[in-house]
């Protein structure tokens, strides 16, 4: 072994000793929020968007002097760990966050990770804040889960209704992403579309993690002469798909699953008119309510004027605000069941922390943990956005199994 | 005298392993220990084919995944008990290992690692896309922990707690070490070393290298499957990513950084590296950058891993004393 | 039993368009030292590789002890009783002399993996037999004092001795030695020649590829001369040495060069 | 018919990218005898450098391409010298680990410095041309033509220059170059540089069509290895032909059979191919 070898060996040992020895253990006056999400790899952008929202809520509360719970002031801290969308890492991270860092709540944005956590969270006593539109996580009976985003079914029906009733589309080619989320979404959509008398001309799941040339798939899809295409990845791959479909001569419309954002897609197509005839979620910036405006302002103050917040950040932000409000309401930082009860307590909407900050002015949280929020849709026609239209969210889309 | 000392050391080590859960109450550290046990089994399995037979199998992580999925599916879809599903899952993995080993082991040199890498990718995609059986990209959830063992008059051993899983995994690690140690110290083990050293010469000496490689490959996939099966039951959920070749990389790193071609090396690597990766979390986004640098530097200065480094150091000291 | 230990009939080998071996036939008698000579590229090593199954012949047949062996795998041929060395000294460099010789033992090559893991007694018995034999071979080839030395750090001559020992360790009837004296010092040459003779005296047959003419003429019972894959002559040393074709194609060059 | 033609053109465009990436990989393999797993990551870096040249500094597309080519050529030489050189006499697996480490370092540095956002730069022309019912954008024609020209240039370099023929000789017979009196370590650096630059050009060419993000290298590296195996590792013609074959095959399988099991089919076929021909289609036998 060379001389460098010894030194290096010593260095390695040193790193281990230092890192294992010095840990910022949560002291008595800290509330820890754990976040496990994709911070590297293909999903990193999504993960970072969420993280920005989470961090913003935490910083805001700390700036106000912390959170007062049962007469005692607490500081809040966020610990983020990378899981690259892998369930095993999510579970490992959660164990670390809960048992080592003292977190009572874990925020996670993938249905796989959430299912992994649901297997242990009641036993190991922590709350899951689920960022998913998947219905199963609120209908499975898990008592320690709450879910931020609206139910998938609300979007499915609203988009399908709009596409058929307003645009008169009948033939739809489905090109959702090849992962769990796209599969669930397109499954629900297919059933509903056919029930309404529509035709699914082809179903081509797209793996957006691969080399992203969509010509081969689009060539195949366009050969079936669809009126519209259902697309469902994040904004940029969606935009590529739109652009390439137009290049191949497609004139119909696009139904955009809510993970994609029309305003972001707009940045990535050379001509806005390419997006004509698209249905998707309404950008947060077009939300008319003052609290949304207030959130955008605060977001830009924190992250820079050129940063436009997306729903991921806003929903994550709202979730933390709710969670912290629930702690205050419950008067305990440790009893997870009491915190869960407080979350569902109608009084929480009246608390100043929530009332002043919730960008969505969420209506309530169902006993199963689903947050009922305000959802708006939008269309893109003639090179610009239409006025937002409300997406109907009857209670059953939040509470029933489908 | 030497034997006695060895036995004593071993005894003390086993005692320490047995009483660890009495001192470590922290759920998180116990979890890390269980995971280390699983990584140890998988690292030893890779080390058998890589360190002794000299074949760089980059599909080992995929076999881990096959074992995990096989065990999980046998429990969930066929309703088998863990105690039946685990051996069946390992056998199934070994069977697939045997069938895929036959064509891939025909290749030599750099073609073998890349052939197995392709094999791993192909199988990964089958697992990731075969919705009806494997659950596709969403994975498998709600896999049960091992069924309690009922011992008449004494009570039952349940595996709900992490500590009990720790004992189960430790036991399996022990079995793995014994089997692999017996294999490599036997005359059959000498054949593997011959294949690693020079395959042509081994053939000229009358060794059926193809048969021995296939057998070794099959045994090593069996243990990869064992690690996977335990993983499935312990974690309760599986994703196709568990069969991805990134898992193979991780195993390979454990083996190489610990010390390839030794029994203790992969064990050290499988404890040390996951711990290092965990402890570097404080670096945030730069964590994997530092981790990568540490890998490069380790392999640069300690080409035979931590164990290799310690050995050379000891040999040097020995030499100095001798003079 | 057949008088010939090895018979090669009409052997031909093409590499692409190149004819490396062209219709060569010969027989080796039991117990003799049989040498194959020829300039570089004459096809000597190719011949060895075909006899030991590493390369399939394009045409022709090879018989060992009356049994047809072409088409068999190298390990099968080795087990029938043909040991060989390689032109470049080929050893298990990272292992000791004893370990090298242990690998070559019959017990080693056939011991089942199942018994390695499951049995206690069989394992111990075979192992001690093999170790005992390996010790014996080490003594026989004259490396008794180097038993625990790693092969890579042996002197070149000792490595050659060890490679012969490896070929010998499976107790074969026929041993093919590919340039056993290649690159060996003068004082080590005699040791290896003695070793070859000693092996012959044990009743084994030896087939030899060698460039050192003086040695070949000295120890061989018969010699086969090849040139560009063709058989020039096969006869007693003195006859071969005086053959004009041989002198022209091979010896001539050398002797002429030495002037 | 129109669809088949469209599919074939899609395949050729994909094949052009593959051929360039695989060509770089195979050159490096031929000389350095290491399977360079970092190749995909360098492809990513190449795309980012062009992005910064074009978007941040306002350089024209072709300037961006050349800047990226030159910088990646230099990076290639540096990496060879600093990272890979100590490992030539070590077993394959050591350079393999180093490659994995390097991927982690480069990719996560890119992630930390430049963020996870998807990026893209504009094509020099957005025109869509319609011929015989086939739609093809100008950029795709640029990709196909530039790739063909570059491959031809590399071919000329290898056949006509002294250094090039030394590279060819070395990859066919490692002792060959010594006879020609060429400085091997010098040649290794140059080859690594050229290989890396080829990956960079491929990335810049598809930059306006695909998305640029830190993990983008993963999407090509697996396929590139498939290609150089099919072509026979180290074989120039094998890599180029293999690139086009796999590009077209992948597109055909995707369009006509399944896009769900494309990889399983292609990688599975490859394992079978290796079982029949253990050194690839164009490779020399052991």
Short mmCIF file of N, CA and C in Angstrom, two decimals, chain A residues 152-228:
data_model
loop_
_atom_site.label_atom_id
_atom_site.label_comp_id
_atom_site.label_asym_id
_atom_site.label_seq_id
_atom_site.Cartn_x
_atom_site.Cartn_y
_atom_site.Cartn_z
N UNK A 152 -58.02 12.38 -7.87
CA UNK A 152 -57.79 12.17 -9.30
C UNK A 152 -59.09 12.22 -10.09
N UNK A 153 -60.15 11.60 -9.50
CA UNK A 153 -61.40 11.47 -10.23
C UNK A 153 -61.98 12.82 -10.62
N UNK A 154 -61.75 13.84 -9.77
CA UNK A 154 -62.29 15.16 -10.08
C UNK A 154 -61.74 15.66 -11.41
N UNK A 155 -60.44 15.50 -11.59
CA UNK A 155 -59.83 15.93 -12.85
C UNK A 155 -60.33 15.10 -14.03
N UNK A 156 -60.34 13.77 -13.81
CA UNK A 156 -60.70 12.86 -14.90
C UNK A 156 -62.04 13.28 -15.49
N UNK A 157 -63.01 13.47 -14.61
CA UNK A 157 -64.35 13.75 -15.11
C UNK A 157 -64.43 15.15 -15.70
N UNK A 158 -63.80 16.11 -15.03
CA UNK A 158 -63.88 17.49 -15.52
C UNK A 158 -63.25 17.60 -16.91
N UNK A 159 -62.08 16.99 -17.07
CA UNK A 159 -61.39 17.10 -18.36
C UNK A 159 -62.18 16.40 -19.47
N UNK A 160 -62.69 15.20 -19.13
CA UNK A 160 -63.44 14.44 -20.14
C UNK A 160 -64.71 15.19 -20.53
N UNK A 161 -65.41 15.74 -19.53
CA UNK A 161 -66.64 16.48 -19.83
C UNK A 161 -66.34 17.65 -20.74
N UNK A 162 -65.33 18.38 -20.38
CA UNK A 162 -64.96 19.57 -21.14
C UNK A 162 -64.63 19.18 -22.59
N UNK A 163 -63.80 18.14 -22.72
CA UNK A 163 -63.34 17.72 -24.04
C UNK A 163 -64.51 17.34 -24.93
N UNK A 164 -65.47 16.61 -24.35
CA UNK A 164 -66.59 16.14 -25.17
C UNK A 164 -67.63 17.22 -25.36
N UNK A 165 -68.00 17.87 -24.24
CA UNK A 165 -69.14 18.78 -24.31
C UNK A 165 -68.78 20.10 -24.98
N UNK A 166 -67.58 20.59 -24.70
CA UNK A 166 -67.25 21.88 -25.28
C UNK A 166 -66.58 21.75 -26.65
N UNK A 167 -65.62 20.82 -26.74
CA UNK A 167 -64.88 20.72 -28.00
C UNK A 167 -65.44 19.68 -28.95
N UNK A 168 -66.30 18.82 -28.42
CA UNK A 168 -66.92 17.81 -29.26
C UNK A 168 -65.99 16.69 -29.70
N UNK A 169 -64.91 16.47 -28.94
CA UNK A 169 -63.99 15.39 -29.29
C UNK A 169 -64.62 14.04 -28.93
N UNK A 170 -64.41 13.08 -29.80
CA UNK A 170 -64.96 11.74 -29.54
C UNK A 170 -63.85 10.69 -29.47
N UNK A 171 -62.84 10.88 -30.33
CA UNK A 171 -61.78 9.86 -30.41
C UNK A 171 -60.53 10.37 -29.69
N UNK A 172 -60.12 9.58 -28.70
CA UNK A 172 -58.97 10.02 -27.91
C UNK A 172 -57.86 8.97 -27.97
N UNK A 173 -56.64 9.42 -28.24
CA UNK A 173 -55.48 8.52 -28.15
C UNK A 173 -54.83 8.77 -26.79
N UNK A 174 -54.68 7.74 -25.99
CA UNK A 174 -54.10 7.94 -24.64
C UNK A 174 -52.60 7.68 -24.69
N UNK A 175 -51.83 8.68 -24.25
CA UNK A 175 -50.37 8.50 -24.15
C UNK A 175 -49.90 8.93 -22.76
N UNK A 176 -50.40 8.27 -21.72
CA UNK A 176 -50.01 8.65 -20.36
C UNK A 176 -48.61 8.12 -20.05
N UNK A 177 -48.05 8.50 -18.92
CA UNK A 177 -46.71 7.97 -18.63
C UNK A 177 -46.83 6.52 -18.18
N UNK A 178 -45.72 5.82 -18.28
CA UNK A 178 -45.77 4.36 -18.13
C UNK A 178 -45.76 3.94 -16.67
N UNK A 179 -45.71 4.91 -15.76
CA UNK A 179 -45.60 4.55 -14.35
C UNK A 179 -46.98 4.49 -13.71
N UNK A 180 -46.98 4.21 -12.45
CA UNK A 180 -48.19 3.91 -11.73
C UNK A 180 -49.25 4.99 -11.88
N UNK A 181 -48.81 6.23 -11.75
CA UNK A 181 -49.70 7.38 -11.75
C UNK A 181 -50.45 7.48 -13.08
N UNK A 182 -49.69 7.44 -14.18
CA UNK A 182 -50.29 7.53 -15.50
C UNK A 182 -51.25 6.37 -15.76
N UNK A 183 -50.87 5.23 -15.23
CA UNK A 183 -51.68 4.04 -15.45
C UNK A 183 -53.04 4.18 -14.76
N UNK A 184 -53.00 4.62 -13.50
CA UNK A 184 -54.25 4.80 -12.75
C UNK A 184 -55.12 5.84 -13.44
N UNK A 185 -54.51 6.94 -13.77
CA UNK A 185 -55.25 8.07 -14.36
C UNK A 185 -55.93 7.63 -15.65
N UNK A 186 -55.14 7.02 -16.54
CA UNK A 186 -55.70 6.66 -17.84
C UNK A 186 -56.74 5.56 -17.69
N UNK A 187 -56.57 4.72 -16.66
CA UNK A 187 -57.57 3.68 -16.41
C UNK A 187 -58.93 4.29 -16.08
N UNK A 188 -58.91 5.27 -15.17
CA UNK A 188 -60.15 5.94 -14.80
C UNK A 188 -60.74 6.69 -16.00
N UNK A 189 -59.83 7.34 -16.72
CA UNK A 189 -60.26 8.16 -17.85
C UNK A 189 -60.91 7.29 -18.93
N UNK A 190 -60.29 6.17 -19.21
CA UNK A 190 -60.79 5.29 -20.27
C UNK A 190 -62.22 4.86 -19.97
N UNK A 191 -62.44 4.46 -18.71
CA UNK A 191 -63.78 4.00 -18.31
C UNK A 191 -64.81 5.12 -18.50
N UNK A 192 -64.44 6.28 -17.99
CA UNK A 192 -65.38 7.39 -18.01
C UNK A 192 -65.64 7.85 -19.45
N UNK A 193 -64.60 7.93 -20.22
CA UNK A 193 -64.68 8.38 -21.62
C UNK A 193 -65.61 7.45 -22.41
N UNK A 194 -65.42 6.16 -22.21
CA UNK A 194 -66.24 5.20 -22.95
C UNK A 194 -67.67 5.24 -22.46
N UNK A 195 -67.86 5.49 -21.14
CA UNK A 195 -69.22 5.57 -20.60
C UNK A 195 -69.95 6.74 -21.24
N UNK A 196 -69.22 7.78 -21.52
CA UNK A 196 -69.83 8.95 -22.14
C UNK A 196 -69.96 8.80 -23.65
N UNK A 197 -69.61 7.64 -24.17
CA UNK A 197 -69.78 7.39 -25.59
C UNK A 197 -68.56 7.71 -26.43
N UNK A 198 -67.43 7.97 -25.81
CA UNK A 198 -66.21 8.27 -26.55
C UNK A 198 -65.48 6.99 -26.97
N UNK A 199 -64.50 7.17 -27.80
CA UNK A 199 -63.71 6.04 -28.29
C UNK A 199 -62.25 6.26 -27.91
N UNK A 200 -61.60 5.23 -27.38
CA UNK A 200 -60.15 5.29 -27.16
C UNK A 200 -59.51 4.63 -28.37
N UNK A 201 -58.81 5.43 -29.18
CA UNK A 201 -58.29 4.85 -30.42
C UNK A 201 -57.04 4.01 -30.17
N UNK A 202 -56.24 4.41 -29.21
CA UNK A 202 -55.06 3.61 -28.89
C UNK A 202 -54.57 4.00 -27.51
N UNK A 203 -53.84 3.11 -26.89
CA UNK A 203 -53.31 3.36 -25.55
C UNK A 203 -51.81 3.06 -25.57
N UNK A 204 -51.03 4.12 -25.55
CA UNK A 204 -49.58 3.95 -25.65
C UNK A 204 -48.92 4.55 -24.41
N UNK A 205 -48.56 3.74 -23.44
CA UNK A 205 -47.87 4.31 -22.27
C UNK A 205 -46.47 4.78 -22.68
N UNK A 206 -46.07 5.92 -22.19
CA UNK A 206 -44.78 6.50 -22.59
C UNK A 206 -43.85 6.52 -21.40
N UNK A 207 -42.66 6.00 -21.58
CA UNK A 207 -41.68 6.04 -20.50
C UNK A 207 -40.83 7.29 -20.65
N UNK A 208 -41.08 8.27 -19.82
CA UNK A 208 -40.39 9.55 -19.99
C UNK A 208 -38.97 9.53 -19.46
N UNK A 209 -38.61 8.44 -18.82
CA UNK A 209 -37.24 8.36 -18.32
C UNK A 209 -36.29 7.94 -19.45
N UNK A 210 -36.86 7.55 -20.57
CA UNK A 210 -36.02 7.07 -21.68
C UNK A 210 -35.65 8.22 -22.60
N UNK A 211 -34.84 7.88 -23.60
CA UNK A 211 -34.51 8.85 -24.65
C UNK A 211 -35.82 9.43 -25.16
N UNK A 212 -35.97 10.78 -25.09
CA UNK A 212 -37.32 11.30 -25.24
C UNK A 212 -37.62 11.78 -26.65
N UNK A 213 -37.43 10.94 -27.62
CA UNK A 213 -37.91 11.26 -28.95
C UNK A 213 -39.26 10.59 -29.11
N UNK A 214 -40.30 11.41 -29.29
CA UNK A 214 -41.64 10.83 -29.30
C UNK A 214 -42.14 10.56 -30.71
N UNK A 215 -41.32 10.83 -31.71
CA UNK A 215 -41.78 10.60 -33.09
C UNK A 215 -42.32 9.19 -33.32
N UNK A 216 -41.56 8.15 -32.89
CA UNK A 216 -42.07 6.81 -33.17
C UNK A 216 -43.45 6.58 -32.55
N UNK A 217 -43.60 6.99 -31.28
CA UNK A 217 -44.88 6.75 -30.61
C UNK A 217 -45.98 7.62 -31.19
N UNK A 218 -45.64 8.88 -31.50
CA UNK A 218 -46.65 9.77 -32.06
C UNK A 218 -47.08 9.31 -33.45
N UNK A 219 -46.12 8.84 -34.23
CA UNK A 219 -46.47 8.32 -35.54
C UNK A 219 -47.51 7.22 -35.41
N UNK A 220 -47.26 6.37 -34.42
CA UNK A 220 -48.19 5.27 -34.18
C UNK A 220 -49.56 5.79 -33.72
N UNK A 221 -49.54 6.76 -32.81
CA UNK A 221 -50.80 7.27 -32.26
C UNK A 221 -51.58 8.04 -33.33
N UNK A 222 -50.89 8.86 -34.10
CA UNK A 222 -51.59 9.70 -35.08
C UNK A 222 -52.17 8.86 -36.20
N UNK A 223 -51.62 7.68 -36.40
CA UNK A 223 -52.16 6.80 -37.44
C UNK A 223 -53.59 6.40 -37.12
N UNK A 224 -54.02 6.56 -35.87
CA UNK A 224 -55.39 6.18 -35.51
C UNK A 224 -56.35 7.36 -35.63
N UNK A 225 -55.87 8.49 -36.15
CA UNK A 225 -56.71 9.67 -36.38
C UNK A 225 -57.49 10.16 -35.17
N UNK A 226 -56.85 10.43 -34.05
CA UNK A 226 -57.60 10.87 -32.87
C UNK A 226 -58.01 12.34 -32.97
N UNK A 227 -59.08 12.69 -32.23
CA UNK A 227 -59.45 14.11 -32.10
C UNK A 227 -58.55 14.78 -31.07
N UNK A 228 -58.17 14.00 -30.07
CA UNK A 228 -57.36 14.58 -29.00
C UNK A 228 -56.42 13.53 -28.45
#
